[in-house]
Amino acid sequence: MAFAAAGTDDPPEQPAPEARLLALAKTGDLDAFEQLVALHERRVFALALRLTGSVEDAKDATQEAFIRLHRKMGQIDSVRGAGPWLYSVTVNACRDIGRGRQRSRLAPLENWAALAPADPAPNPEGLYAGQQQEQHLRGMLARLPEKERAALLLREMEGLSTQEVARILGSSQTTVRSQICSARLKLRKLLKGKS
Amino acid sequence: MTCAPFEERIGRYVGGDSGGDEAAAVEQHLRGCAHCAEFARALQEDREWLASRPPETAGVDFAAMRYEIRRQVARPRWGWRWIAAAAMILLAVGAALTVRRPVRLLEARKEAAAGGMEPAAVWQEAVVSRKVPKSAPARRSKQAADLRAAPHAPAEPPVEIRVATRDPNVTIILLHETREVSQ
């Protein structure tokens, strides 16, 4: 039996337009910067939302990430693109927001019922359908420890390599592999329990 | 029910994180254990489900967010370098304005000392009121005499330094008032 190891692949190369936008944005072209924001905003917001579990916090983290991107534009490698850098800043911004509000939304949420739908999915098809999927996913992610959640999201949902995830989280690759594996097993138990 | 010792290994294996020996051991186990093979399949399905999830937008108005980001990055920022530079300029201006007075006062003191005047009286005479105390001796310095005779110089308008802040409603105004000593 063989399983695809999609997570170990390097992320796909950024398309040429992003390199052009980055080059223009570095010269102070705000229109190019805005297009760059439009290119990444949905993925950055989704990551922040799944990390924080709060739409308002995710919006704040997204704005902060792009403002920091503008300040540090000169540090962005045009070949690699802004994606990995933005993910790193987003994770940090989410942590900052959690600390700033004196109640970390990155900590496992006690109120699982608030995130889970009122009517649990009656069957696996229902579980993986529409908006409920996202609610279930966020509810389950909220029950994972902060670092495991971030590692799992970056690796499995954003498709980054273990090396990239380790760099973003400031951990070793061994630690990240362990965190992802632990998160994967916990998620399986949660999914099994719900279905 | 999975074989407990293999659970973590399978978790690593499906993500491609197993080393060569471990991967071979897991594959051999999966060939002979239906429960663990089912567990591995389920983990792989979970991975595929996660990877297939579209970015959640939660109905956010991204155009409005973009506008706000652009508004914030377009606004000139007072970085720490600018603040440090402004502080240095203010210090330099303040120092220049302050140094002028003591130098003249020192000269007046020297002359007054030669003429037998008390330093405190010179300070009062030169800076504050320019009145020569009645107890001053007859032998006054030429400068002290001039000070007494000279009409009070009109006060100079204060130097006003305005510092704009990031908040358009807040402006810091520094006033430095000087009073010249007539020569």
Tab-separated table of C-alpha atoms in Angstrom:
chain	number	residue	atom	x	y	z
A	1	MET	CA	0.000	0.000	0.000
A	2	ALA	CA	1.420	3.350	-0.970
A	3	PHE	CA	0.246	6.765	0.107
A	4	ALA	CA	1.026	10.015	-1.606
A	5	ALA	CA	3.315	12.225	0.408
A	6	ALA	CA	1.959	15.461	-0.943
A	7	GLY	CA	3.081	17.467	2.067
A	8	THR	CA	6.734	16.802	1.435
A	9	ASP	CA	6.710	18.342	-2.025
A	10	ASP	CA	8.054	21.808	-2.323
A	11	PRO	CA	5.406	24.447	-2.910
A	12	PRO	CA	4.759	25.203	-6.560
A	13	GLU	CA	6.696	28.074	-8.026
A	14	GLN	CA	4.946	31.412	-7.896
A	15	PRO	CA	3.569	32.588	-11.185
A	16	ALA	CA	5.472	35.264	-13.024
A	17	PRO	CA	2.874	38.001	-12.418
A	18	GLU	CA	3.610	37.960	-8.700
A	19	ALA	CA	7.295	38.554	-9.330
A	20	ARG	CA	6.392	41.514	-11.512
A	21	LEU	CA	3.984	42.863	-8.908
A	22	LEU	CA	6.631	42.478	-6.220
A	23	ALA	CA	9.184	44.310	-8.326
A	24	LEU	CA	6.747	47.165	-8.935
A	25	ALA	CA	5.585	47.269	-5.320
A	26	LYS	CA	9.203	47.547	-4.180
A	27	THR	CA	9.456	50.772	-6.170
A	28	GLY	CA	6.502	52.182	-4.228
A	29	ASP	CA	3.783	51.367	-6.739
A	30	LEU	CA	0.677	51.180	-4.538
A	31	ASP	CA	-1.501	49.768	-7.321
A	32	ALA	CA	0.895	46.858	-7.682
A	33	PHE	CA	0.880	46.393	-3.917
A	34	GLU	CA	-2.909	46.338	-3.900
A	35	GLN	CA	-2.915	43.666	-6.595
A	36	LEU	CA	-0.467	41.709	-4.499
A	37	VAL	CA	-2.862	41.955	-1.565
A	38	ALA	CA	-5.722	40.755	-3.765
A	39	LEU	CA	-3.595	37.794	-4.825
A	40	HIS	CA	-3.031	36.530	-1.287
A	41	GLU	CA	-5.800	38.000	0.867
A	42	ARG	CA	-8.163	35.022	0.822
A	43	ARG	CA	-5.577	32.446	1.789
A	44	VAL	CA	-4.093	34.699	4.443
A	45	PHE	CA	-7.523	35.433	5.887
A	46	ALA	CA	-8.531	31.756	5.833
A	47	LEU	CA	-5.339	30.800	7.653
A	48	ALA	CA	-5.917	33.509	10.258
A	49	LEU	CA	-9.543	32.484	10.682
A	50	ARG	CA	-8.633	28.841	11.223
A	51	LEU	CA	-5.890	29.834	13.616
A	52	THR	CA	-7.923	32.270	15.702
A	53	GLY	CA	-11.462	30.995	15.237
A	54	SER	CA	-12.682	34.596	15.131
A	55	VAL	CA	-13.625	36.587	12.027
A	56	GLU	CA	-12.734	39.913	13.626
A	57	ASP	CA	-9.360	38.683	14.847
A	58	ALA	CA	-8.695	37.151	11.447
A	59	LYS	CA	-9.454	40.474	9.748
A	60	ASP	CA	-7.112	42.289	12.114
A	61	ALA	CA	-4.365	39.719	11.571
A	62	THR	CA	-4.786	39.890	7.793
A	63	GLN	CA	-4.527	43.672	7.738
A	64	GLU	CA	-1.525	43.574	10.021
A	65	ALA	CA	0.172	40.972	7.840
A	66	PHE	CA	-0.182	43.082	4.700
A	67	ILE	CA	0.878	46.284	6.437
A	68	ARG	CA	4.010	44.468	7.652
A	69	LEU	CA	4.503	43.164	4.125
A	70	HIS	CA	4.513	46.724	2.820
A	71	ARG	CA	7.077	47.778	5.411
A	72	LYS	CA	9.365	44.828	4.700
A	73	MET	CA	8.826	44.668	0.965
A	74	GLY	CA	12.538	44.877	0.352
A	75	GLN	CA	13.097	41.567	2.172
A	76	ILE	CA	10.746	39.547	-0.020
A	77	ASP	CA	12.388	37.196	-2.477
A	78	SER	CA	10.668	37.719	-5.815
A	79	VAL	CA	11.366	34.127	-6.862
A	80	ARG	CA	9.780	32.515	-3.789
A	81	GLY	CA	6.973	35.040	-3.687
A	82	ALA	CA	5.307	36.650	-0.716
A	83	GLY	CA	3.257	33.595	0.311
A	84	PRO	CA	5.562	31.889	2.853
A	85	TRP	CA	6.586	35.229	4.311
A	86	LEU	CA	2.937	36.240	4.664
A	87	TYR	CA	2.046	32.959	6.369
A	88	SER	CA	4.833	33.497	8.853
A	89	VAL	CA	3.695	37.038	9.621
A	90	THR	CA	0.072	35.905	9.854
A	91	VAL	CA	0.906	33.233	12.435
A	92	ASN	CA	2.807	35.814	14.479
A	93	ALA	CA	0.047	38.412	14.099
A	94	CYS	CA	-2.504	35.877	15.347
A	95	ARG	CA	-0.328	35.170	18.375
A	96	ASP	CA	0.085	38.891	19.033
A	97	ILE	CA	-3.642	39.477	18.831
A	98	GLY	CA	-4.270	36.628	21.241
A	99	ARG	CA	-1.747	38.002	23.710
A	100	GLY	CA	-2.992	41.550	23.287
A	101	ARG	CA	-6.506	40.601	24.235
A	102	GLN	CA	-5.346	38.746	27.332
A	103	ARG	CA	-7.226	35.683	26.239
A	104	SER	CA	-5.538	33.632	23.616
A	105	ARG	CA	-7.951	32.529	20.960
A	106	LEU	CA	-5.227	30.140	19.864
A	107	ALA	CA	-5.695	28.120	23.020
A	108	PRO	CA	-8.023	25.169	22.770
A	109	LEU	CA	-11.538	26.463	23.097
A	110	GLU	CA	-13.584	25.192	25.965
A	111	ASN	CA	-16.875	25.999	24.330
A	112	TRP	CA	-16.917	23.422	21.613
A	113	ALA	CA	-20.695	23.712	21.319
A	114	ALA	CA	-20.391	27.316	20.194
A	115	LEU	CA	-18.441	26.294	17.129
A	116	ALA	CA	-20.133	23.038	16.302
A	117	PRO	CA	-23.403	23.181	14.386
A	118	ALA	CA	-26.549	22.742	16.416
A	119	ASP	CA	-27.467	19.580	14.582
A	120	PRO	CA	-24.490	17.266	14.246
A	121	ALA	CA	-24.042	15.851	10.788
A	122	PRO	CA	-26.191	12.730	10.567
A	123	ASN	CA	-23.872	10.988	8.127
A	124	PRO	CA	-20.395	11.380	6.618
A	125	GLU	CA	-21.793	13.014	3.491
A	126	GLY	CA	-23.548	15.565	5.632
A	127	LEU	CA	-20.399	16.095	7.650
A	128	TYR	CA	-18.421	16.983	4.554
A	129	ALA	CA	-21.025	19.241	3.065
A	130	GLY	CA	-21.016	22.977	2.605
A	131	GLN	CA	-20.730	25.428	5.420
A	132	GLN	CA	-20.986	22.732	8.057
A	133	GLN	CA	-17.642	21.375	6.959
A	134	GLU	CA	-15.958	24.645	7.753
A	135	GLN	CA	-17.675	24.908	11.114
A	136	HIS	CA	-16.662	21.371	11.993
A	137	LEU	CA	-13.149	21.972	10.818
A	138	ARG	CA	-12.765	25.147	12.860
A	139	GLY	CA	-14.274	23.464	15.863
A	140	MET	CA	-11.845	20.583	15.613
A	141	LEU	CA	-8.861	22.818	14.958
A	142	ALA	CA	-9.778	24.830	18.034
A	143	ARG	CA	-9.303	21.704	20.117
A	144	LEU	CA	-5.741	21.213	18.954
A	145	PRO	CA	-2.800	22.822	20.754
A	146	GLU	CA	-1.698	26.081	19.132
A	147	LYS	CA	1.525	24.854	17.559
A	148	GLU	CA	0.058	21.602	16.315
A	149	ARG	CA	-2.807	23.522	14.753
A	150	ALA	CA	-0.483	25.965	13.012
A	151	ALA	CA	1.783	23.161	11.780
A	152	LEU	CA	-1.130	21.117	10.466
A	153	LEU	CA	-2.707	24.091	8.699
A	154	LEU	CA	0.495	25.176	7.028
A	155	ARG	CA	1.449	21.698	5.939
A	156	GLU	CA	-1.846	20.058	5.017
A	157	MET	CA	-3.962	23.024	3.969
A	158	GLU	CA	-1.411	25.466	2.593
A	159	GLY	CA	0.753	22.729	1.112
A	160	LEU	CA	4.041	23.995	2.502
A	161	SER	CA	6.993	21.681	2.937
A	162	THR	CA	8.141	20.564	6.377
A	163	GLN	CA	11.185	22.791	5.942
A	164	GLU	CA	9.005	25.834	5.229
A	165	VAL	CA	6.706	25.091	8.155
A	166	ALA	CA	9.684	24.692	10.460
A	167	ARG	CA	11.096	28.017	9.313
A	168	ILE	CA	7.751	29.781	9.781
A	169	LEU	CA	7.160	28.361	13.259
A	170	GLY	CA	10.776	28.695	14.341
A	171	SER	CA	11.028	24.992	15.158
A	172	SER	CA	13.134	22.099	13.963
A	173	GLN	CA	11.864	19.856	11.184
A	174	THR	CA	11.773	16.924	13.611
A	175	THR	CA	9.545	18.874	15.979
A	176	VAL	CA	7.265	19.933	13.159
A	177	ARG	CA	6.928	16.338	11.893
A	178	SER	CA	6.010	15.240	15.393
A	179	GLN	CA	3.484	18.068	15.807
A	180	ILE	CA	1.851	17.335	12.467
A	181	CYS	CA	1.646	13.627	13.196
A	182	SER	CA	0.114	14.273	16.609
A	183	ALA	CA	-2.394	16.724	15.131
A	184	ARG	CA	-3.259	14.264	12.375
A	185	LEU	CA	-4.050	11.505	14.858
A	186	LYS	CA	-6.099	13.820	17.080
A	187	LEU	CA	-8.035	15.110	14.106
A	188	ARG	CA	-8.793	11.514	13.059
A	189	LYS	CA	-10.202	10.752	16.501
A	190	LEU	CA	-12.343	13.912	16.380
A	191	LEU	CA	-13.619	13.138	12.899
A	192	LYS	CA	-14.348	9.560	13.887
A	193	GLY	CA	-16.234	10.760	16.940
A	194	LYS	CA	-18.324	13.178	14.917
A	195	SER	CA	-19.172	10.793	12.120
B	1	MET	CA	-8.928	-0.877	16.701
B	2	THR	CA	-5.347	-0.310	15.566
B	3	CYS	CA	-2.126	-1.749	16.864
B	4	ALA	CA	-1.075	0.924	19.363
B	5	PRO	CA	2.676	0.786	18.703
B	6	PHE	CA	2.018	1.422	15.027
B	7	GLU	CA	-0.430	4.296	15.366
B	8	GLU	CA	2.184	7.051	15.450
B	9	ARG	CA	4.295	5.373	12.807
B	10	ILE	CA	1.289	5.202	10.509
B	11	GLY	CA	0.582	8.852	11.234
B	12	ARG	CA	4.084	9.742	10.065
B	13	TYR	CA	3.992	7.309	7.183
B	14	VAL	CA	0.855	8.728	5.515
B	15	GLY	CA	2.431	12.176	5.588
B	16	GLY	CA	5.634	10.895	4.019
B	17	ASP	CA	7.565	11.681	7.188
B	18	SER	CA	8.860	8.177	7.893
B	19	GLY	CA	12.471	7.234	7.443
B	20	GLY	CA	13.410	4.359	5.138
B	21	ASP	CA	13.433	1.609	7.771
B	22	GLU	CA	10.281	2.818	9.475
B	23	ALA	CA	8.422	3.150	6.182
B	24	ALA	CA	9.358	-0.411	5.238
B	25	ALA	CA	8.231	-1.731	8.628
B	26	VAL	CA	4.914	0.112	8.405
B	27	GLU	CA	4.257	-1.132	4.880
B	28	GLN	CA	4.922	-4.692	5.973
B	29	HIS	CA	2.552	-4.289	8.930
B	30	LEU	CA	-0.187	-2.737	6.785
B	31	ARG	CA	-0.060	-5.690	4.430
B	32	GLY	CA	-0.932	-8.042	7.275
B	33	CYS	CA	-3.244	-5.900	9.447
B	34	ALA	CA	-6.625	-4.936	8.049
B	35	HIS	CA	-7.458	-2.610	10.952
B	36	CYS	CA	-4.290	-0.598	10.564
B	37	ALA	CA	-4.692	-0.520	6.792
B	38	GLU	CA	-8.177	0.938	7.275
B	39	PHE	CA	-6.770	3.442	9.774
B	40	ALA	CA	-4.097	4.499	7.296
B	41	ARG	CA	-6.698	4.919	4.556
B	42	ALA	CA	-8.807	7.098	6.848
B	43	LEU	CA	-5.806	9.283	7.700
B	44	GLN	CA	-5.057	9.688	4.033
B	45	GLU	CA	-8.669	10.685	3.352
B	46	ASP	CA	-8.452	13.256	6.141
B	47	ARG	CA	-5.374	14.726	4.511
B	48	GLU	CA	-7.081	14.920	1.153
B	49	TRP	CA	-10.140	16.505	2.725
B	50	LEU	CA	-8.022	19.173	4.425
B	51	ALA	CA	-6.096	19.889	1.231
B	52	SER	CA	-9.318	20.222	-0.748
B	53	ARG	CA	-10.886	22.777	1.572
B	54	PRO	CA	-11.252	26.146	-0.163
B	55	PRO	CA	-10.111	29.252	1.701
B	56	GLU	CA	-12.877	30.256	4.088
B	57	THR	CA	-13.903	33.861	3.479
B	58	ALA	CA	-16.735	34.149	6.045
B	59	GLY	CA	-18.442	36.801	3.921
B	60	VAL	CA	-15.680	39.319	4.481
B	61	ASP	CA	-15.646	42.397	2.218
B	62	PHE	CA	-12.119	42.044	0.860
B	63	ALA	CA	-12.387	45.185	-1.272
B	64	ALA	CA	-13.045	47.233	1.865
B	65	MET	CA	-10.181	45.499	3.652
B	66	ARG	CA	-7.865	46.242	0.720
B	67	TYR	CA	-8.939	49.887	0.761
B	68	GLU	CA	-8.165	50.126	4.467
B	69	ILE	CA	-4.758	48.464	4.019
B	70	ARG	CA	-3.906	50.844	1.185
B	71	ARG	CA	-5.040	53.834	3.240
B	72	GLN	CA	-2.792	52.793	6.103
B	73	VAL	CA	0.307	52.070	4.049
B	74	ALA	CA	-0.089	55.296	2.043
B	75	ARG	CA	-0.086	57.397	5.203
B	76	PRO	CA	3.333	58.820	6.042
B	77	ARG	CA	4.744	57.148	9.108
B	78	TRP	CA	6.807	58.623	11.879
B	79	GLY	CA	9.398	55.908	12.193
B	80	TRP	CA	11.814	55.902	15.090
B	81	ARG	CA	14.529	57.331	12.845
B	82	TRP	CA	12.401	60.363	12.032
B	83	ILE	CA	11.443	60.820	15.647
B	84	ALA	CA	15.112	60.627	16.658
B	85	ALA	CA	16.062	63.144	13.967
B	86	ALA	CA	13.294	65.535	15.049
B	87	ALA	CA	14.396	65.195	18.673
B	88	MET	CA	17.997	65.964	17.729
B	89	ILE	CA	16.920	69.067	15.809
B	90	LEU	CA	14.820	70.255	18.730
B	91	LEU	CA	17.720	69.688	21.114
B	92	ALA	CA	20.103	71.550	18.833
B	93	VAL	CA	17.739	74.523	18.487
B	94	GLY	CA	17.080	74.557	22.208
B	95	ALA	CA	20.785	74.363	23.011
B	96	ALA	CA	21.614	77.170	20.587
B	97	LEU	CA	18.992	79.431	22.097
B	98	THR	CA	20.053	78.606	25.643
B	99	VAL	CA	23.787	79.032	25.143
B	100	ARG	CA	23.490	82.613	23.907
B	101	ARG	CA	22.232	83.938	27.228
B	102	PRO	CA	24.774	82.423	29.642
B	103	VAL	CA	27.674	83.636	27.523
B	104	ARG	CA	26.494	87.210	27.751
B	105	LEU	CA	25.626	86.764	31.392
B	106	LEU	CA	29.110	85.438	32.086
B	107	GLU	CA	30.650	88.452	30.455
B	108	ALA	CA	28.432	90.759	32.458
B	109	ARG	CA	29.347	88.914	35.648
B	110	LYS	CA	33.021	89.266	34.965
B	111	GLU	CA	32.663	92.973	34.425
B	112	ALA	CA	30.442	93.303	37.440
B	113	ALA	CA	32.928	91.408	39.581
B	114	ALA	CA	35.615	93.776	38.457
B	115	GLY	CA	33.331	96.631	39.467
B	116	GLY	CA	32.447	95.103	42.839
B	117	MET	CA	28.863	94.062	42.084
B	118	GLU	CA	27.223	90.978	43.585
B	119	PRO	CA	26.634	88.169	41.026
B	120	ALA	CA	23.032	87.809	42.102
B	121	ALA	CA	22.491	91.450	41.408
B	122	VAL	CA	24.004	91.078	37.973
B	123	TRP	CA	21.684	88.203	37.195
B	124	GLN	CA	18.719	90.218	38.256
B	125	GLU	CA	19.987	93.219	36.382
B	126	ALA	CA	20.895	91.443	33.195
B	127	VAL	CA	18.194	88.906	32.855
B	128	VAL	CA	15.177	89.474	34.981
B	129	SER	CA	14.463	93.067	35.673
B	130	ARG	CA	17.572	94.912	34.637
B	131	LYS	CA	17.252	96.997	37.765
B	132	VAL	CA	20.476	97.927	39.469
B	133	PRO	CA	20.157	97.509	43.203
B	134	LYS	CA	20.444	100.678	45.232
B	135	SER	CA	23.201	99.185	47.300
B	136	ALA	CA	25.428	98.855	44.275
B	137	PRO	CA	28.664	100.714	44.596
B	138	ALA	CA	29.299	103.899	42.758
B	139	ARG	CA	31.935	102.317	40.580
B	140	ARG	CA	29.786	100.449	38.140
B	141	SER	CA	30.915	98.814	35.045
B	142	LYS	CA	30.166	100.498	31.827
B	143	GLN	CA	27.872	97.688	30.839
B	144	ALA	CA	25.914	97.831	34.046
B	145	ALA	CA	25.470	101.546	33.602
B	146	ASP	CA	24.334	101.020	30.074
B	147	LEU	CA	21.896	98.395	31.204
B	148	ARG	CA	20.394	100.790	33.659
B	149	ALA	CA	20.159	103.586	31.176
B	150	ALA	CA	18.915	101.529	28.266
B	151	PRO	CA	15.182	101.292	27.753
B	152	HIS	CA	13.746	97.881	28.264
B	153	ALA	CA	14.158	95.944	25.084
B	154	PRO	CA	10.883	94.616	23.789
B	155	ALA	CA	10.486	90.909	24.371
B	156	GLU	CA	11.140	88.830	21.284
B	157	PRO	CA	8.273	86.759	20.016
B	158	PRO	CA	8.651	83.159	21.224
B	159	VAL	CA	10.100	80.568	18.863
B	160	GLU	CA	7.314	78.209	17.908
B	161	ILE	CA	8.059	74.665	16.735
B	162	ARG	CA	5.147	72.600	15.529
B	163	VAL	CA	5.494	68.822	15.417
B	164	ALA	CA	2.833	66.983	13.427
B	165	THR	CA	1.869	63.576	14.790
B	166	ARG	CA	0.246	60.576	13.150
B	167	ASP	CA	-3.057	61.708	14.567
B	168	PRO	CA	-4.190	64.691	12.434
B	169	ASN	CA	-6.018	66.094	15.479
B	170	VAL	CA	-2.876	66.244	17.606
B	171	THR	CA	-0.094	68.717	17.012
B	172	ILE	CA	2.709	69.259	19.516
B	173	ILE	CA	3.645	72.924	19.813
B	174	LEU	CA	6.911	73.813	21.527
B	175	LEU	CA	7.383	77.441	22.575
B	176	HIS	CA	10.798	78.802	23.497
B	177	GLU	CA	10.836	82.336	24.811
B	178	THR	CA	14.090	84.266	24.869
B	179	ARG	CA	14.970	87.602	26.361
B	180	GLU	CA	17.905	89.427	24.915
B	181	VAL	CA	20.353	91.313	27.060
B	182	SER	CA	21.166	94.736	25.691
B	183	GLN	CA	24.811	95.291	24.992
